[in-house]
Amino acid sequence: MDFTKLYRPSALNSYQFIAVTGLIMSGAAHLILHYFVHRTPEGFRWLYLCWAALYVVGSLLNLFGKPSEEHHHHH
């Protein structure tokens, strides 16, 4: 099992990449809202749980997916 698929940027699948990007953007928005607007929308922290869940699903797909599975694009 190749655990570098959990943290190496070039080995992340789309789900993991979207989750990491969402986590970074939500964190930045959270800081801006906290320090400049001085309030955070109710339920905003649930975004972190959603991004974490998406990352876990993507990681499971990446780790336990077929290793010889190639992405073929049919045109």
PDB file of N, CA and C in Angstrom:
ATOM      1  N   MET A   1       0.860  -1.175   0.000  1.00  0.00           N
ATOM      2  CA  MET A   1       0.000   0.000   0.000  1.00  0.00           C
ATOM      3  C   MET A   1       0.901   1.230   0.000  1.00  0.00           C
ATOM      4  N   ASP A   2       0.656   2.129  -0.906  1.00  0.00           N
ATOM      5  CA  ASP A   2       1.479   3.330  -1.082  1.00  0.00           C
ATOM      6  C   ASP A   2       0.851   4.500  -0.322  1.00  0.00           C
ATOM      7  N   PHE A   3       1.380   4.768   0.885  1.00  0.00           N
ATOM      8  CA  PHE A   3       0.821   5.827   1.716  1.00  0.00           C
ATOM      9  C   PHE A   3       1.203   7.224   1.244  1.00  0.00           C
ATOM     10  N   THR A   4       2.086   7.321   0.256  1.00  0.00           N
ATOM     11  CA  THR A   4       2.404   8.644  -0.280  1.00  0.00           C
ATOM     12  C   THR A   4       1.217   9.226  -1.045  1.00  0.00           C
ATOM     13  N   LYS A   5       0.243   8.367  -1.356  1.00  0.00           N
ATOM     14  CA  LYS A   5      -0.972   8.840  -2.028  1.00  0.00           C
ATOM     15  C   LYS A   5      -1.831   9.699  -1.107  1.00  0.00           C
ATOM     16  N   LEU A   6      -1.454   9.768   0.181  1.00  0.00           N
ATOM     17  CA  LEU A   6      -2.203  10.570   1.143  1.00  0.00           C
ATOM     18  C   LEU A   6      -1.657  11.989   1.264  1.00  0.00           C
ATOM     19  N   TYR A   7      -0.404  12.200   0.897  1.00  0.00           N
ATOM     20  CA  TYR A   7       0.186  13.514   1.130  1.00  0.00           C
ATOM     21  C   TYR A   7       1.004  14.076  -0.031  1.00  0.00           C
ATOM     22  N   ARG A   8       1.417  13.258  -0.978  1.00  0.00           N
ATOM     23  CA  ARG A   8       2.214  13.758  -2.099  1.00  0.00           C
ATOM     24  C   ARG A   8       1.272  14.422  -3.108  1.00  0.00           C
ATOM     25  N   PRO A   9       1.459  15.714  -3.374  1.00  0.00           N
ATOM     26  CA  PRO A   9       0.518  16.432  -4.248  1.00  0.00           C
ATOM     27  C   PRO A   9       0.308  15.783  -5.622  1.00  0.00           C
ATOM     28  N   SER A  10       1.351  15.223  -6.201  1.00  0.00           N
ATOM     29  CA  SER A  10       1.197  14.627  -7.532  1.00  0.00           C
ATOM     30  C   SER A  10       0.451  13.291  -7.496  1.00  0.00           C
ATOM     31  N   ALA A  11       0.275  12.717  -6.300  1.00  0.00           N
ATOM     32  CA  ALA A  11      -0.411  11.426  -6.189  1.00  0.00           C
ATOM     33  C   ALA A  11      -1.862  11.565  -5.738  1.00  0.00           C
ATOM     34  N   LEU A  12      -2.288  12.777  -5.411  1.00  0.00           N
ATOM     35  CA  LEU A  12      -3.663  12.980  -4.955  1.00  0.00           C
ATOM     36  C   LEU A  12      -4.629  12.807  -6.115  1.00  0.00           C
ATOM     37  N   ASN A  13      -5.798  12.244  -5.833  1.00  0.00           N
ATOM     38  CA  ASN A  13      -6.821  12.174  -6.871  1.00  0.00           C
ATOM     39  C   ASN A  13      -7.680  13.449  -6.811  1.00  0.00           C
ATOM     40  N   SER A  14      -8.660  13.542  -7.658  1.00  0.00           N
ATOM     41  CA  SER A  14      -9.482  14.759  -7.746  1.00  0.00           C
ATOM     42  C   SER A  14     -10.214  15.066  -6.445  1.00  0.00           C
ATOM     43  N   TYR A  15     -10.742  14.044  -5.791  1.00  0.00           N
ATOM     44  CA  TYR A  15     -11.472  14.258  -4.538  1.00  0.00           C
ATOM     45  C   TYR A  15     -10.554  14.833  -3.465  1.00  0.00           C
ATOM     46  N   GLN A  16      -9.364  14.261  -3.357  1.00  0.00           N
ATOM     47  CA  GLN A  16      -8.415  14.744  -2.365  1.00  0.00           C
ATOM     48  C   GLN A  16      -7.983  16.172  -2.680  1.00  0.00           C
ATOM     49  N   PHE A  17      -7.724  16.448  -3.940  1.00  0.00           N
ATOM     50  CA  PHE A  17      -7.288  17.787  -4.338  1.00  0.00           C
ATOM     51  C   PHE A  17      -8.368  18.830  -4.043  1.00  0.00           C
ATOM     52  N   ILE A  18      -9.608  18.504  -4.364  1.00  0.00           N
ATOM     53  CA  ILE A  18     -10.719  19.423  -4.093  1.00  0.00           C
ATOM     54  C   ILE A  18     -10.867  19.632  -2.590  1.00  0.00           C
ATOM     55  N   ALA A  19     -10.718  18.569  -1.801  1.00  0.00           N
ATOM     56  CA  ALA A  19     -10.846  18.677  -0.347  1.00  0.00           C
ATOM     57  C   ALA A  19      -9.747  19.548   0.243  1.00  0.00           C
ATOM     58  N   VAL A  20      -8.518  19.363  -0.202  1.00  0.00           N
ATOM     59  CA  VAL A  20      -7.405  20.173   0.312  1.00  0.00           C
ATOM     60  C   VAL A  20      -7.587  21.636  -0.092  1.00  0.00           C
ATOM     61  N   THR A  21      -7.967  21.873  -1.338  1.00  0.00           N
ATOM     62  CA  THR A  21      -8.203  23.234  -1.796  1.00  0.00           C
ATOM     63  C   THR A  21      -9.350  23.876  -1.014  1.00  0.00           C
ATOM     64  N   GLY A  22     -10.425  23.138  -0.805  1.00  0.00           N
ATOM     65  CA  GLY A  22     -11.559  23.649  -0.034  1.00  0.00           C
ATOM     66  C   GLY A  22     -11.185  23.956   1.399  1.00  0.00           C
ATOM     67  N   LEU A  23     -10.362  23.101   1.989  1.00  0.00           N
ATOM     68  CA  LEU A  23      -9.912  23.328   3.361  1.00  0.00           C
ATOM     69  C   LEU A  23      -9.071  24.604   3.457  1.00  0.00           C
ATOM     70  N   ILE A  24      -8.160  24.788   2.526  1.00  0.00           N
ATOM     71  CA  ILE A  24      -7.324  25.998   2.521  1.00  0.00           C
ATOM     72  C   ILE A  24      -8.175  27.244   2.310  1.00  0.00           C
ATOM     73  N   MET A  25      -9.076  27.193   1.348  1.00  0.00           N
ATOM     74  CA  MET A  25      -9.914  28.364   1.052  1.00  0.00           C
ATOM     75  C   MET A  25     -10.877  28.664   2.201  1.00  0.00           C
ATOM     76  N   SER A  26     -11.438  27.625   2.823  1.00  0.00           N
ATOM     77  CA  SER A  26     -12.331  27.832   3.966  1.00  0.00           C
ATOM     78  C   SER A  26     -11.566  28.411   5.146  1.00  0.00           C
ATOM     79  N   GLY A  27     -10.350  27.923   5.353  1.00  0.00           N
ATOM     80  CA  GLY A  27      -9.517  28.474   6.419  1.00  0.00           C
ATOM     81  C   GLY A  27      -9.196  29.935   6.199  1.00  0.00           C
ATOM     82  N   ALA A  28      -8.854  30.287   4.966  1.00  0.00           N
ATOM     83  CA  ALA A  28      -8.568  31.687   4.646  1.00  0.00           C
ATOM     84  C   ALA A  28      -9.815  32.550   4.839  1.00  0.00           C
ATOM     85  N   ALA A  29     -10.958  32.065   4.379  1.00  0.00           N
ATOM     86  CA  ALA A  29     -12.216  32.808   4.551  1.00  0.00           C
ATOM     87  C   ALA A  29     -12.550  32.953   6.030  1.00  0.00           C
ATOM     88  N   HIS A  30     -12.299  31.914   6.806  1.00  0.00           N
ATOM     89  CA  HIS A  30     -12.573  31.949   8.238  1.00  0.00           C
ATOM     90  C   HIS A  30     -11.723  33.024   8.913  1.00  0.00           C
ATOM     91  N   LEU A  31     -10.436  33.091   8.554  1.00  0.00           N
ATOM     92  CA  LEU A  31      -9.561  34.116   9.123  1.00  0.00           C
ATOM     93  C   LEU A  31     -10.005  35.520   8.730  1.00  0.00           C
ATOM     94  N   ILE A  32     -10.371  35.706   7.467  1.00  0.00           N
ATOM     95  CA  ILE A  32     -10.835  37.022   7.001  1.00  0.00           C
ATOM     96  C   ILE A  32     -12.106  37.418   7.737  1.00  0.00           C
ATOM     97  N   LEU A  33     -13.042  36.493   7.845  1.00  0.00           N
ATOM     98  CA  LEU A  33     -14.288  36.797   8.550  1.00  0.00           C
ATOM     99  C   LEU A  33     -14.042  37.107  10.025  1.00  0.00           C
ATOM    100  N   HIS A  34     -13.149  36.359  10.640  1.00  0.00           N
ATOM    101  CA  HIS A  34     -12.891  36.539  12.072  1.00  0.00           C
ATOM    102  C   HIS A  34     -12.189  37.868  12.360  1.00  0.00           C
ATOM    103  N   TYR A  35     -11.165  38.198  11.581  1.00  0.00           N
ATOM    104  CA  TYR A  35     -10.353  39.376  11.885  1.00  0.00           C
ATOM    105  C   TYR A  35     -10.840  40.669  11.242  1.00  0.00           C
ATOM    106  N   PHE A  36     -11.559  40.592  10.145  1.00  0.00           N
ATOM    107  CA  PHE A  36     -11.976  41.815   9.462  1.00  0.00           C
ATOM    108  C   PHE A  36     -13.472  42.088   9.564  1.00  0.00           C
ATOM    109  N   VAL A  37     -14.289  41.057   9.567  1.00  0.00           N
ATOM    110  CA  VAL A  37     -15.742  41.232   9.650  1.00  0.00           C
ATOM    111  C   VAL A  37     -16.208  41.080  11.099  1.00  0.00           C
ATOM    112  N   HIS A  38     -15.412  40.367  11.894  1.00  0.00           N
ATOM    113  CA  HIS A  38     -15.675  40.139  13.318  1.00  0.00           C
ATOM    114  C   HIS A  38     -16.916  39.305  13.590  1.00  0.00           C
ATOM    115  N   ARG A  39     -17.249  38.459  12.643  1.00  0.00           N
ATOM    116  CA  ARG A  39     -18.311  37.481  12.874  1.00  0.00           C
ATOM    117  C   ARG A  39     -18.175  36.378  11.822  1.00  0.00           C
ATOM    118  N   THR A  40     -18.685  35.227  12.193  1.00  0.00           N
ATOM    119  CA  THR A  40     -18.643  34.068  11.303  1.00  0.00           C
ATOM    120  C   THR A  40     -20.061  33.536  11.171  1.00  0.00           C
ATOM    121  N   PRO A  41     -20.495  33.206   9.955  1.00  0.00           N
ATOM    122  CA  PRO A  41     -21.843  32.670   9.785  1.00  0.00           C
ATOM    123  C   PRO A  41     -22.046  31.398  10.613  1.00  0.00           C
ATOM    124  N   GLU A  42     -23.253  31.230  11.099  1.00  0.00           N
ATOM    125  CA  GLU A  42     -23.590  30.046  11.882  1.00  0.00           C
ATOM    126  C   GLU A  42     -23.428  28.801  11.009  1.00  0.00           C
ATOM    127  N   GLY A  43     -22.791  27.800  11.560  1.00  0.00           N
ATOM    128  CA  GLY A  43     -22.590  26.559  10.828  1.00  0.00           C
ATOM    129  C   GLY A  43     -21.378  26.553   9.910  1.00  0.00           C
ATOM    130  N   PHE A  44     -20.604  27.636   9.895  1.00  0.00           N
ATOM    131  CA  PHE A  44     -19.443  27.717   9.000  1.00  0.00           C
ATOM    132  C   PHE A  44     -18.436  26.614   9.290  1.00  0.00           C
ATOM    133  N   ARG A  45     -18.304  26.234  10.548  1.00  0.00           N
ATOM    134  CA  ARG A  45     -17.326  25.214  10.937  1.00  0.00           C
ATOM    135  C   ARG A  45     -17.669  23.836  10.370  1.00  0.00           C
ATOM    136  N   TRP A  46     -18.901  23.612   9.965  1.00  0.00           N
ATOM    137  CA  TRP A  46     -19.279  22.331   9.365  1.00  0.00           C
ATOM    138  C   TRP A  46     -18.560  22.101   8.038  1.00  0.00           C
ATOM    139  N   LEU A  47     -18.112  23.179   7.415  1.00  0.00           N
ATOM    140  CA  LEU A  47     -17.371  23.029   6.160  1.00  0.00           C
ATOM    141  C   LEU A  47     -16.131  22.164   6.358  1.00  0.00           C
ATOM    142  N   TYR A  48     -15.469  22.336   7.497  1.00  0.00           N
ATOM    143  CA  TYR A  48     -14.258  21.566   7.757  1.00  0.00           C
ATOM    144  C   TYR A  48     -14.553  20.071   7.829  1.00  0.00           C
ATOM    145  N   LEU A  49     -15.668  19.717   8.422  1.00  0.00           N
ATOM    146  CA  LEU A  49     -16.071  18.316   8.478  1.00  0.00           C
ATOM    147  C   LEU A  49     -16.367  17.783   7.072  1.00  0.00           C
ATOM    148  N   CYS A  50     -17.019  18.598   6.265  1.00  0.00           N
ATOM    149  CA  CYS A  50     -17.326  18.184   4.884  1.00  0.00           C
ATOM    150  C   CYS A  50     -16.050  17.965   4.078  1.00  0.00           C
ATOM    151  N   TRP A  51     -15.086  18.888   4.210  1.00  0.00           N
ATOM    152  CA  TRP A  51     -13.820  18.743   3.478  1.00  0.00           C
ATOM    153  C   TRP A  51     -13.063  17.522   3.961  1.00  0.00           C
ATOM    154  N   ALA A  52     -13.074  17.276   5.275  1.00  0.00           N
ATOM    155  CA  ALA A  52     -12.389  16.101   5.824  1.00  0.00           C
ATOM    156  C   ALA A  52     -13.040  14.810   5.321  1.00  0.00           C
ATOM    157  N   ALA A  53     -14.364  14.770   5.276  1.00  0.00           N
ATOM    158  CA  ALA A  53     -15.071  13.585   4.793  1.00  0.00           C
ATOM    159  C   ALA A  53     -14.753  13.340   3.316  1.00  0.00           C
ATOM    160  N   LEU A  54     -14.724  14.396   2.521  1.00  0.00           N
ATOM    161  CA  LEU A  54     -14.390  14.252   1.105  1.00  0.00           C
ATOM    162  C   LEU A  54     -12.959  13.748   0.939  1.00  0.00           C
ATOM    163  N   TYR A  55     -12.047  14.242   1.773  1.00  0.00           N
ATOM    164  CA  TYR A  55     -10.662  13.787   1.706  1.00  0.00           C
ATOM    165  C   TYR A  55     -10.549  12.306   2.070  1.00  0.00           C
ATOM    166  N   VAL A  56     -11.282  11.872   3.092  1.00  0.00           N
ATOM    167  CA  VAL A  56     -11.242  10.465   3.508  1.00  0.00           C
ATOM    168  C   VAL A  56     -11.785   9.570   2.395  1.00  0.00           C
ATOM    169  N   VAL A  57     -12.902   9.958   1.789  1.00  0.00           N
ATOM    170  CA  VAL A  57     -13.464   9.174   0.684  1.00  0.00           C
ATOM    171  C   VAL A  57     -12.469   9.107  -0.479  1.00  0.00           C
ATOM    172  N   GLY A  58     -11.891  10.241  -0.823  1.00  0.00           N
ATOM    173  CA  GLY A  58     -10.905  10.260  -1.898  1.00  0.00           C
ATOM    174  C   GLY A  58      -9.685   9.422  -1.578  1.00  0.00           C
ATOM    175  N   SER A  59      -9.252   9.456  -0.324  1.00  0.00           N
ATOM    176  CA  SER A  59      -8.093   8.662   0.090  1.00  0.00           C
ATOM    177  C   SER A  59      -8.380   7.173  -0.004  1.00  0.00           C
ATOM    178  N   LEU A  60      -9.574   6.770   0.426  1.00  0.00           N
ATOM    179  CA  LEU A  60      -9.937   5.359   0.328  1.00  0.00           C
ATOM    180  C   LEU A  60      -9.981   4.901  -1.125  1.00  0.00           C
ATOM    181  N   LEU A  61     -10.540   5.737  -1.981  1.00  0.00           N
ATOM    182  CA  LEU A  61     -10.567   5.405  -3.408  1.00  0.00           C
ATOM    183  C   LEU A  61      -9.157   5.334  -3.982  1.00  0.00           C
ATOM    184  N   ASN A  62      -8.311   6.237  -3.542  1.00  0.00           N
ATOM    185  CA  ASN A  62      -6.943   6.282  -4.051  1.00  0.00           C
ATOM    186  C   ASN A  62      -6.121   5.102  -3.545  1.00  0.00           C
ATOM    187  N   LEU A  63      -6.293   4.737  -2.284  1.00  0.00           N
ATOM    188  CA  LEU A  63      -5.507   3.647  -1.708  1.00  0.00           C
ATOM    189  C   LEU A  63      -5.978   2.268  -2.148  1.00  0.00           C
ATOM    190  N   PHE A  64      -7.296   2.084  -2.211  1.00  0.00           N
ATOM    191  CA  PHE A  64      -7.833   0.758  -2.483  1.00  0.00           C
ATOM    192  C   PHE A  64      -8.377   0.588  -3.894  1.00  0.00           C
ATOM    193  N   GLY A  65      -8.200   1.602  -4.733  1.00  0.00           N
ATOM    194  CA  GLY A  65      -8.602   1.478  -6.131  1.00  0.00           C
ATOM    195  C   GLY A  65      -7.668   0.521  -6.848  1.00  0.00           C
ATOM    196  N   LYS A  66      -8.049   0.103  -7.998  1.00  0.00           N
ATOM    197  CA  LYS A  66      -7.215  -0.818  -8.769  1.00  0.00           C
ATOM    198  C   LYS A  66      -5.927  -0.106  -9.165  1.00  0.00           C
ATOM    199  N   PRO A  67      -4.766  -0.631  -8.783  1.00  0.00           N
ATOM    200  CA  PRO A  67      -3.503   0.046  -9.091  1.00  0.00           C
ATOM    201  C   PRO A  67      -3.191   0.099 -10.575  1.00  0.00           C
ATOM    202  N   SER A  68      -3.705  -0.841 -11.343  1.00  0.00           N
ATOM    203  CA  SER A  68      -3.435  -0.835 -12.783  1.00  0.00           C
ATOM    204  C   SER A  68      -4.497  -0.069 -13.554  1.00  0.00           C
ATOM    205  N   GLU A  69      -5.433   0.527 -12.829  1.00  0.00           N
ATOM    206  CA  GLU A  69      -6.526   1.245 -13.466  1.00  0.00           C
ATOM    207  C   GLU A  69      -6.000   2.535 -14.071  1.00  0.00           C
ATOM    208  N   GLU A  70      -6.039   2.618 -15.375  1.00  0.00           N
ATOM    209  CA  GLU A  70      -5.606   3.818 -16.086  1.00  0.00           C
ATOM    210  C   GLU A  70      -6.824   4.668 -16.399  1.00  0.00           C
ATOM    211  N   HIS A  71      -6.612   5.966 -16.464  1.00  0.00           N
ATOM    212  CA  HIS A  71      -7.696   6.863 -16.843  1.00  0.00           C
ATOM    213  C   HIS A  71      -7.696   7.016 -18.356  1.00  0.00           C
ATOM    214  N   HIS A  72      -8.708   6.450 -18.986  1.00  0.00           N
ATOM    215  CA  HIS A  72      -8.809   6.536 -20.437  1.00  0.00           C
ATOM    216  C   HIS A  72      -9.862   7.567 -20.785  1.00  0.00           C
ATOM    217  N   HIS A  73      -9.503   8.400 -21.700  1.00  0.00           N
ATOM    218  CA  HIS A  73     -10.448   9.418 -22.176  1.00  0.00           C
ATOM    219  C   HIS A  73     -10.830   9.071 -23.603  1.00  0.00           C
ATOM    220  N   HIS A  74     -12.093   8.787 -23.804  1.00  0.00           N
ATOM    221  CA  HIS A  74     -12.585   8.431 -25.132  1.00  0.00           C
ATOM    222  C   HIS A  74     -13.157   9.661 -25.801  1.00  0.00           C
ATOM    223  N   HIS A  75     -12.701   9.907 -26.996  1.00  0.00           N
ATOM    224  CA  HIS A  75     -13.187  11.071 -27.749  1.00  0.00           C
ATOM    225  C   HIS A  75     -13.946  10.630 -28.957  1.00  0.00           C
TER     226      HIS A  75
END
